């Protein structure tokens, strides 16, 4: 039913574009025949809208991978840079959550681990919506930030790194992912970071170990032990799906990219909030 719904959406989209273009052509021909120039502005606006819709639909055609239409599980790990890298993880988390919210995509925070002084050591989000994994898969890699550190009293420039990992979410009945209860080891511990007395004093955090593969997943976001276990299972199933792909076709790099250390020389994108050289100290630069 999910596949049927996606196909129906695609068919309706292209039929709608075809009908829209046909109407514009007919209106244009009629205006030329009658010499009516009053509709020129209206035709210009509607043509631009049709062109934008077409460009968006053509972009969706490129997202034809086997998992591009699935929700994405996005994990951000801090790298070199100390406290600034933790703050960078929190900034990236907000950036991706904002992107999803702007596009009316559902966002669920699956796990967060707080830094010692500020920010996050790691965060995991599940982002849904049409072709979520297809769009976010391009974000895999090391992201570099250059700025004046707000944590340095001397106000020196600091470079920090974070690694973004994106996995396709595994569906409940996915035949490629089978998790047996005998293959799981479950541990409970107290969560760290802010969240109130219940989070810090009750063993609500969950650590799942998949014994056959050695994959370990930790979740401590929620106050409910049951909820944390559910989130951890979702992350584990996504990791197992990626692992099955690696074993079967050596395509893990296409799913989440090569594992590289988050440091100099490995970044895929740099964000510079301060110039290397400034000609006018009174004006901020980018």
CSV table of N, CA and C in Angstrom, one decimal, residues 3-143:
chain,number,residue,atom,x,y,z
A,3,UNK,N,3.9,1.5,-1.3
A,3,UNK,CA,4.4,1.7,-2.7
A,3,UNK,C,3.4,2.2,-3.7
A,4,UNK,N,2.1,1.7,-3.5
A,4,UNK,CA,1.0,2.1,-4.3
A,4,UNK,C,0.8,3.6,-4.2
A,5,UNK,N,0.8,4.0,-2.9
A,5,UNK,CA,0.6,5.5,-2.7
A,5,UNK,C,1.6,6.3,-3.3
A,6,UNK,N,2.9,5.9,-3.2
A,6,UNK,CA,4.0,6.6,-3.8
A,6,UNK,C,3.9,6.7,-5.4
A,7,UNK,N,3.5,5.6,-6.0
A,7,UNK,CA,3.3,5.6,-7.4
A,7,UNK,C,2.1,6.4,-7.9
A,8,UNK,N,1.0,6.4,-7.1
A,8,UNK,CA,-0.1,7.3,-7.4
A,8,UNK,C,0.3,8.7,-7.3
A,9,UNK,N,1.1,9.1,-6.3
A,9,UNK,CA,1.5,10.5,-6.1
A,9,UNK,C,2.4,10.9,-7.3
A,10,UNK,N,3.3,10.0,-7.8
A,10,UNK,CA,4.1,10.3,-9.0
A,10,UNK,C,3.3,10.5,-10.2
A,11,UNK,N,2.3,9.6,-10.4
A,11,UNK,CA,1.5,9.7,-11.6
A,11,UNK,C,0.6,11.0,-11.6
A,12,UNK,N,0.0,11.3,-10.5
A,12,UNK,CA,-0.8,12.5,-10.4
A,12,UNK,C,0.1,13.8,-10.6
A,13,UNK,N,1.3,13.7,-10.1
A,13,UNK,CA,2.2,14.9,-10.2
A,13,UNK,C,2.5,15.2,-11.7
A,14,UNK,N,2.8,14.2,-12.5
A,14,UNK,CA,3.2,14.4,-13.9
A,14,UNK,C,2.0,14.7,-14.7
A,15,UNK,N,0.9,14.0,-14.4
A,15,UNK,CA,-0.4,14.3,-15.1
A,15,UNK,C,-0.8,15.8,-14.9
A,16,UNK,N,-0.6,16.2,-13.6
A,16,UNK,CA,-1.0,17.6,-13.3
A,16,UNK,C,-0.1,18.6,-14.0
A,17,UNK,N,1.2,18.3,-14.1
A,17,UNK,CA,2.1,19.2,-14.8
A,17,UNK,C,1.7,19.2,-16.3
A,18,UNK,N,1.4,18.1,-16.9
A,18,UNK,CA,1.0,18.0,-18.3
A,18,UNK,C,-0.2,18.9,-18.6
A,19,UNK,N,-1.2,18.7,-17.7
A,19,UNK,CA,-2.4,19.5,-17.8
A,19,UNK,C,-2.2,21.0,-17.7
A,20,UNK,N,-1.3,21.4,-16.7
A,20,UNK,CA,-1.0,22.8,-16.5
A,20,UNK,C,-0.3,23.4,-17.7
A,21,UNK,N,0.7,22.7,-18.3
A,21,UNK,CA,1.3,23.2,-19.5
A,21,UNK,C,0.4,23.3,-20.7
A,22,UNK,N,-0.5,22.3,-20.8
A,22,UNK,CA,-1.5,22.3,-21.9
A,22,UNK,C,-2.4,23.5,-21.8
A,23,UNK,N,-2.8,23.8,-20.6
A,23,UNK,CA,-3.7,25.0,-20.4
A,23,UNK,C,-3.0,26.3,-20.7
A,24,UNK,N,-1.7,26.4,-20.3
A,24,UNK,CA,-0.9,27.5,-20.6
A,24,UNK,C,-0.7,27.7,-22.2
A,25,UNK,N,-0.4,26.6,-22.8
A,25,UNK,CA,-0.3,26.7,-24.3
A,25,UNK,C,-1.6,27.2,-25.0
A,26,UNK,N,-2.7,26.6,-24.5
A,26,UNK,CA,-4.0,27.0,-25.1
A,26,UNK,C,-4.3,28.5,-24.9
A,27,UNK,N,-4.0,28.9,-23.6
A,27,UNK,CA,-4.3,30.3,-23.3
A,27,UNK,C,-3.4,31.2,-24.1
A,28,UNK,N,-2.1,30.8,-24.3
A,28,UNK,CA,-1.2,31.6,-25.1
A,28,UNK,C,-1.6,31.7,-26.5
A,29,UNK,N,-2.1,30.6,-27.1
A,29,UNK,CA,-2.5,30.6,-28.5
A,29,UNK,C,-3.7,31.5,-28.7
A,30,UNK,N,-4.7,31.4,-27.7
A,30,UNK,CA,-5.9,32.2,-27.8
A,30,UNK,C,-5.5,33.7,-27.7
A,31,UNK,N,-4.6,34.1,-26.8
A,31,UNK,CA,-4.2,35.5,-26.6
A,31,UNK,C,-3.6,36.0,-27.9
A,32,UNK,N,-2.8,35.1,-28.6
A,32,UNK,CA,-2.1,35.6,-29.8
A,32,UNK,C,-3.2,35.8,-30.9
A,33,UNK,N,-4.1,34.9,-31.0
A,33,UNK,CA,-5.2,35.0,-32.0
A,33,UNK,C,-6.0,36.2,-31.9
A,34,UNK,N,-6.3,36.5,-30.7
A,34,UNK,CA,-7.2,37.7,-30.4
A,34,UNK,C,-6.4,39.0,-30.2
A,35,UNK,N,-5.1,38.9,-30.1
A,35,UNK,CA,-4.3,40.1,-29.9
A,35,UNK,C,-4.5,40.7,-28.5
A,36,UNK,N,-4.9,39.8,-27.5
A,36,UNK,CA,-5.1,40.3,-26.1
A,36,UNK,C,-3.8,40.3,-25.4
A,37,UNK,N,-3.2,41.4,-25.1
A,37,UNK,CA,-2.0,41.5,-24.3
A,37,UNK,C,-2.2,41.7,-22.8
A,38,UNK,N,-3.4,41.7,-22.4
A,38,UNK,CA,-3.7,41.9,-20.9
A,38,UNK,C,-3.4,40.7,-20.1
A,39,UNK,N,-3.2,39.5,-20.8
A,39,UNK,CA,-3.0,38.3,-20.0
A,39,UNK,C,-1.5,38.0,-20.0
A,40,UNK,N,-0.6,38.9,-20.5
A,40,UNK,CA,0.8,38.6,-20.6
A,40,UNK,C,1.4,38.4,-19.2
A,41,UNK,N,1.1,39.3,-18.3
A,41,UNK,CA,1.7,39.2,-17.0
A,41,UNK,C,1.2,37.9,-16.3
A,42,UNK,N,-0.1,37.6,-16.4
A,42,UNK,CA,-0.6,36.4,-15.8
A,42,UNK,C,0.1,35.1,-16.4
A,43,UNK,N,0.3,35.1,-17.7
A,43,UNK,CA,1.0,34.0,-18.4
A,43,UNK,C,2.4,33.9,-17.9
A,44,UNK,N,3.1,35.0,-17.7
A,44,UNK,CA,4.5,35.0,-17.2
A,44,UNK,C,4.6,34.4,-15.9
A,45,UNK,N,3.7,34.8,-15.0
A,45,UNK,CA,3.7,34.3,-13.6
A,45,UNK,C,3.4,32.8,-13.6
A,46,UNK,N,2.4,32.3,-14.3
A,46,UNK,CA,2.0,30.9,-14.3
A,46,UNK,C,3.1,30.1,-15.0
A,47,UNK,N,3.7,30.6,-16.0
A,47,UNK,CA,4.8,29.9,-16.7
A,47,UNK,C,6.0,29.7,-15.7
A,48,UNK,N,6.3,30.7,-15.0
A,48,UNK,CA,7.4,30.6,-14.0
A,48,UNK,C,7.1,29.5,-13.0
A,49,UNK,N,5.8,29.5,-12.5
A,49,UNK,CA,5.4,28.5,-11.5
A,49,UNK,C,5.5,27.1,-12.1
A,50,UNK,N,5.1,27.0,-13.3
A,50,UNK,CA,5.1,25.6,-13.9
A,50,UNK,C,6.6,25.2,-14.1
A,51,UNK,N,7.5,26.1,-14.5
A,51,UNK,CA,8.9,25.8,-14.6
A,51,UNK,C,9.5,25.3,-13.3
A,52,UNK,N,9.1,26.0,-12.2
A,52,UNK,CA,9.6,25.6,-10.9
A,52,UNK,C,9.2,24.3,-10.5
A,53,UNK,N,7.9,24.0,-10.7
A,53,UNK,CA,7.3,22.7,-10.4
A,53,UNK,C,8.0,21.6,-11.2
A,54,UNK,N,8.3,21.9,-12.5
A,54,UNK,CA,8.9,20.9,-13.4
A,54,UNK,C,10.4,20.6,-12.9
A,55,UNK,N,11.1,21.6,-12.5
A,55,UNK,CA,12.4,21.5,-12.0
A,55,UNK,C,12.5,20.6,-10.7
A,56,UNK,N,11.5,20.8,-9.8
A,56,UNK,CA,11.4,20.0,-8.6
A,56,UNK,C,11.1,18.6,-8.9
A,57,UNK,N,10.2,18.4,-9.9
A,57,UNK,CA,9.8,17.0,-10.3
A,57,UNK,C,11.0,16.3,-10.9
A,58,UNK,N,11.8,17.0,-11.7
A,58,UNK,CA,12.9,16.4,-12.4
A,58,UNK,C,14.0,16.0,-11.3
A,59,UNK,N,14.1,16.8,-10.3
A,59,UNK,CA,15.1,16.5,-9.2
A,59,UNK,C,14.7,15.2,-8.6
A,60,UNK,N,13.4,15.0,-8.3
A,60,UNK,CA,12.9,13.8,-7.7
A,60,UNK,C,13.2,12.6,-8.5
A,61,UNK,N,13.3,12.7,-9.9
A,61,UNK,CA,13.6,11.6,-10.7
A,61,UNK,C,15.0,11.1,-10.5
A,62,UNK,N,15.9,11.9,-10.1
A,62,UNK,CA,17.2,11.5,-9.8
A,62,UNK,C,17.3,10.7,-8.5
A,63,UNK,N,16.3,10.7,-7.7
A,63,UNK,CA,16.3,10.0,-6.4
A,63,UNK,C,15.7,8.6,-6.6
A,64,UNK,N,16.3,7.8,-7.4
A,64,UNK,CA,15.8,6.5,-7.8
A,64,UNK,C,16.5,5.3,-7.2
A,65,UNK,N,17.3,5.6,-6.1
A,65,UNK,CA,18.0,4.5,-5.5
A,65,UNK,C,17.1,3.6,-4.7
A,66,UNK,N,17.6,2.4,-4.3
A,66,UNK,CA,16.6,1.4,-3.7
A,66,UNK,C,16.1,1.9,-2.4
A,67,UNK,N,16.7,2.8,-1.7
A,67,UNK,CA,16.3,3.3,-0.4
A,67,UNK,C,16.0,4.8,-0.4
A,68,UNK,N,16.1,5.4,-1.5
A,68,UNK,CA,15.9,6.9,-1.6
A,68,UNK,C,14.6,7.4,-1.1
A,69,UNK,N,13.5,6.5,-1.2
A,69,UNK,CA,12.2,7.0,-0.8
A,69,UNK,C,11.9,6.7,0.7
A,70,UNK,N,12.9,6.2,1.4
A,70,UNK,CA,12.6,5.9,2.9
A,70,UNK,C,13.0,7.1,3.8
A,71,UNK,N,12.5,7.0,5.0
A,71,UNK,CA,13.0,8.0,6.0
A,71,UNK,C,14.4,7.8,6.2
A,72,UNK,N,15.1,8.8,6.8
A,72,UNK,CA,16.5,8.8,7.0
A,72,UNK,C,16.8,8.9,8.5
A,73,UNK,N,17.8,8.1,8.9
A,73,UNK,CA,18.3,8.2,10.3
A,73,UNK,C,19.7,8.9,10.2
A,74,UNK,N,19.7,10.1,10.7
A,74,UNK,CA,20.9,10.9,10.6
A,74,UNK,C,21.6,11.1,11.9
A,75,UNK,N,22.9,10.7,12.0
A,75,UNK,CA,23.7,10.8,13.2
A,75,UNK,C,24.8,11.7,13.0
A,76,UNK,N,25.1,12.6,13.9
A,76,UNK,CA,26.1,13.6,13.9
A,76,UNK,C,27.1,13.3,15.0
A,77,UNK,N,28.4,13.1,14.7
A,77,UNK,CA,29.4,12.8,15.7
A,77,UNK,C,30.4,14.0,15.8
A,78,UNK,N,30.7,14.4,17.0
A,78,UNK,CA,31.7,15.4,17.2
A,78,UNK,C,33.1,14.9,16.8
A,79,UNK,N,34.0,15.8,16.3
A,79,UNK,CA,35.3,15.4,15.9
A,79,UNK,C,36.3,16.3,16.6
A,80,UNK,N,37.4,16.6,15.9
A,80,UNK,CA,38.5,17.4,16.5
A,80,UNK,C,37.9,18.8,16.7
A,81,UNK,N,38.3,19.4,17.8
A,81,UNK,CA,37.9,20.8,18.1
A,81,UNK,C,37.4,21.0,19.6
A,82,UNK,N,37.3,19.9,20.4
A,82,UNK,CA,36.9,20.1,21.8
A,82,UNK,C,35.5,20.6,21.9
A,83,UNK,N,35.4,21.5,22.8
A,83,UNK,CA,34.0,22.1,23.1
A,83,UNK,C,33.4,22.7,21.9
A,84,UNK,N,34.2,23.3,21.1
A,84,UNK,CA,33.7,23.9,19.8
A,84,UNK,C,33.0,22.9,18.9
A,85,UNK,N,33.6,21.7,18.9
A,85,UNK,CA,33.1,20.6,18.0
A,85,UNK,C,31.8,20.1,18.6
A,86,UNK,N,31.6,20.1,19.9
A,86,UNK,CA,30.3,19.7,20.5
A,86,UNK,C,29.3,20.8,20.2
A,87,UNK,N,29.7,22.0,20.2
A,87,UNK,CA,28.7,23.1,19.9
A,87,UNK,C,28.4,23.0,18.4
A,88,UNK,N,29.3,22.6,17.6
A,88,UNK,CA,29.1,22.5,16.1
A,88,UNK,C,28.1,21.3,15.8
A,89,UNK,N,28.2,20.3,16.6
A,89,UNK,CA,27.2,19.2,16.5
A,89,UNK,C,25.8,19.7,16.8
A,90,UNK,N,25.7,20.5,17.8
A,90,UNK,CA,24.3,21.0,18.2
A,90,UNK,C,23.9,22.0,17.1
A,91,UNK,N,24.7,22.8,16.5
A,91,UNK,CA,24.4,23.7,15.4
A,91,UNK,C,23.9,22.9,14.2
A,92,UNK,N,24.6,21.9,13.8
A,92,UNK,CA,24.2,21.1,12.7
A,92,UNK,C,22.9,20.3,12.9
A,93,UNK,N,22.7,19.9,14.2
A,93,UNK,CA,21.4,19.2,14.5
A,93,UNK,C,20.3,20.2,14.3
A,94,UNK,N,20.4,21.4,14.8
A,94,UNK,CA,19.4,22.4,14.6
A,94,UNK,C,19.2,22.8,13.1
A,95,UNK,N,20.3,22.7,12.3
A,95,UNK,CA,20.2,23.1,10.9
A,95,UNK,C,19.4,22.0,10.2
A,96,UNK,N,19.7,20.7,10.4
A,96,UNK,CA,18.9,19.7,9.7
A,96,UNK,C,17.5,19.6,10.2
A,97,UNK,N,17.3,19.8,11.5
A,97,UNK,CA,15.9,19.8,12.0
A,97,UNK,C,15.1,21.0,11.4
A,98,UNK,N,15.8,22.1,11.2
A,98,UNK,CA,15.1,23.3,10.6
A,98,UNK,C,14.8,23.0,9.2
A,99,UNK,N,15.7,22.3,8.4
A,99,UNK,CA,15.4,22.0,7.0
A,99,UNK,C,14.2,21.1,6.9
A,100,UNK,N,14.1,20.1,7.8
A,100,UNK,CA,13.0,19.2,7.8
A,100,UNK,C,11.7,19.9,8.1
A,101,UNK,N,11.7,20.8,9.1
A,101,UNK,CA,10.5,21.5,9.5
A,101,UNK,C,10.0,22.4,8.4
A,102,UNK,N,11.0,23.1,7.7
A,102,UNK,CA,10.6,24.0,6.6
A,102,UNK,C,9.9,23.2,5.5
A,103,UNK,N,10.3,22.0,5.3
A,103,UNK,CA,9.7,21.2,4.2
A,103,UNK,C,8.6,20.3,4.7
A,104,UNK,N,8.1,20.6,5.9
A,104,UNK,CA,6.9,19.9,6.5
A,104,UNK,C,7.2,18.4,6.7
A,105,UNK,N,8.5,18.1,7.0
A,105,UNK,CA,8.9,16.7,7.2
A,105,UNK,C,8.9,16.4,8.7
A,106,UNK,N,8.4,15.2,9.1
A,106,UNK,CA,8.4,14.8,10.5
A,106,UNK,C,9.8,14.6,11.0
A,107,UNK,N,10.1,15.1,12.2
A,107,UNK,CA,11.5,14.9,12.8
A,107,UNK,C,11.3,14.3,14.2
A,108,UNK,N,12.1,13.3,14.4
A,108,UNK,CA,12.1,12.6,15.7
A,108,UNK,C,13.5,12.5,16.3
A,109,UNK,N,13.7,13.1,17.5
A,109,UNK,CA,15.1,13.0,18.1
A,109,UNK,C,15.2,11.6,18.7
A,110,UNK,N,16.1,10.8,18.2
A,110,UNK,CA,16.2,9.4,18.7
A,110,UNK,C,17.2,9.3,19.9
A,111,UNK,N,18.3,10.1,19.8
A,111,UNK,CA,19.3,10.1,20.8
A,111,UNK,C,20.1,11.3,20.9
A,112,UNK,N,20.6,11.7,22.1
A,112,UNK,CA,21.5,12.8,22.2
A,112,UNK,C,22.5,12.5,23.3
A,113,UNK,N,23.7,12.8,23.2
A,113,UNK,CA,24.7,12.7,24.2
A,113,UNK,C,25.4,14.1,24.4
A,114,UNK,N,25.3,14.6,25.6
A,114,UNK,CA,25.7,16.0,25.8
A,114,UNK,C,27.2,16.1,26.0
A,115,UNK,N,27.8,17.2,25.6
A,115,UNK,CA,29.2,17.5,25.9
A,115,UNK,C,29.4,17.9,27.3
A,116,UNK,N,30.7,17.9,27.7
A,116,UNK,CA,31.0,18.2,29.1
A,116,UNK,C,30.7,19.6,29.5
A,117,UNK,N,31.0,20.6,28.6
A,117,UNK,CA,30.8,22.0,28.9
A,117,UNK,C,29.6,22.6,28.1
A,118,UNK,N,29.4,22.2,26.9
A,118,UNK,CA,28.3,22.7,26.1
A,118,UNK,C,28.1,21.8,24.9
A,119,UNK,N,27.0,22.0,24.2
A,119,UNK,CA,26.8,21.3,22.9
A,119,UNK,C,26.5,19.8,23.1
A,120,UNK,N,26.7,19.1,22.0
A,120,UNK,CA,26.4,17.6,22.0
A,120,UNK,C,27.6,16.9,21.5
A,121,UNK,N,27.9,15.7,22.1
A,121,UNK,CA,28.9,14.9,21.6
A,121,UNK,C,28.4,14.1,20.3
A,122,UNK,N,27.1,13.7,20.4
A,122,UNK,CA,26.5,13.1,19.2
A,122,UNK,C,25.0,13.3,19.3
A,123,UNK,N,24.3,13.2,18.2
A,123,UNK,CA,22.9,13.3,18.1
A,123,UNK,C,22.4,12.5,17.0
A,124,UNK,N,21.2,11.9,17.1
A,124,UNK,CA,20.6,11.1,16.1
A,124,UNK,C,19.2,11.5,15.9
A,125,UNK,N,18.8,11.8,14.6
A,125,UNK,CA,17.5,12.2,14.2
A,125,UNK,C,16.9,11.3,13.2
A,126,UNK,N,15.6,11.1,13.2
A,126,UNK,CA,14.9,10.4,12.2
A,126,UNK,C,14.1,11.4,11.4
A,127,UNK,N,14.3,11.6,10.1
A,127,UNK,CA,13.7,12.5,9.3
A,127,UNK,C,12.9,11.8,8.3
A,128,UNK,N,11.6,12.1,8.2
A,128,UNK,CA,10.7,11.4,7.3
A,128,UNK,C,10.3,12.3,6.1
A,129,UNK,N,9.3,12.0,5.4
A,129,UNK,CA,8.9,12.7,4.2
A,129,UNK,C,9.3,12.1,3.0
A,130,UNK,N,8.8,12.5,1.8
A,130,UNK,CA,9.1,12.0,0.5
A,130,UNK,C,10.6,12.1,0.2
A,131,UNK,N,11.3,11.0,-0.1
A,131,UNK,CA,12.7,10.9,-0.5
A,131,UNK,C,13.6,11.5,0.5
A,132,UNK,N,13.3,11.3,1.8
A,132,UNK,CA,14.2,11.9,2.8
A,132,UNK,C,15.6,11.4,2.8
A,133,UNK,N,15.8,10.0,2.6
A,133,UNK,CA,17.1,9.5,2.5
A,133,UNK,C,17.8,9.9,1.3
A,134,UNK,N,17.1,10.0,0.2
A,134,UNK,CA,17.6,10.4,-1.1
A,134,UNK,C,18.2,11.8,-1.0
A,135,UNK,N,17.6,12.7,-0.4
A,135,UNK,CA,18.1,14.1,-0.2
A,135,UNK,C,19.2,14.1,0.8
A,136,UNK,N,19.1,13.5,1.9
A,136,UNK,CA,20.1,13.6,3.0
A,136,UNK,C,21.3,12.8,2.7
A,137,UNK,N,21.3,11.9,1.9
A,137,UNK,CA,22.5,11.0,1.6
A,137,UNK,C,23.6,11.8,1.1
A,138,UNK,N,23.4,13.0,0.5
A,138,UNK,CA,24.4,13.8,0.0
A,138,UNK,C,25.2,14.5,1.1
A,139,UNK,N,24.7,14.5,2.4
A,139,UNK,CA,25.3,15.2,3.5
A,139,UNK,C,26.3,14.3,4.2
A,140,UNK,N,26.5,13.1,3.8
A,140,UNK,CA,27.4,12.2,4.5
A,140,UNK,C,28.8,12.7,4.3
A,141,UNK,N,29.6,12.7,5.4
A,141,UNK,CA,31.0,13.1,5.4
A,141,UNK,C,31.3,14.0,6.6
A,142,UNK,N,32.5,14.6,6.5
A,142,UNK,CA,33.0,15.5,7.6
A,142,UNK,C,32.6,16.9,7.2
A,143,UNK,N,32.1,17.6,8.2
A,143,UNK,CA,31.7,19.0,8.0
A,143,UNK,C,32.6,19.9,8.9
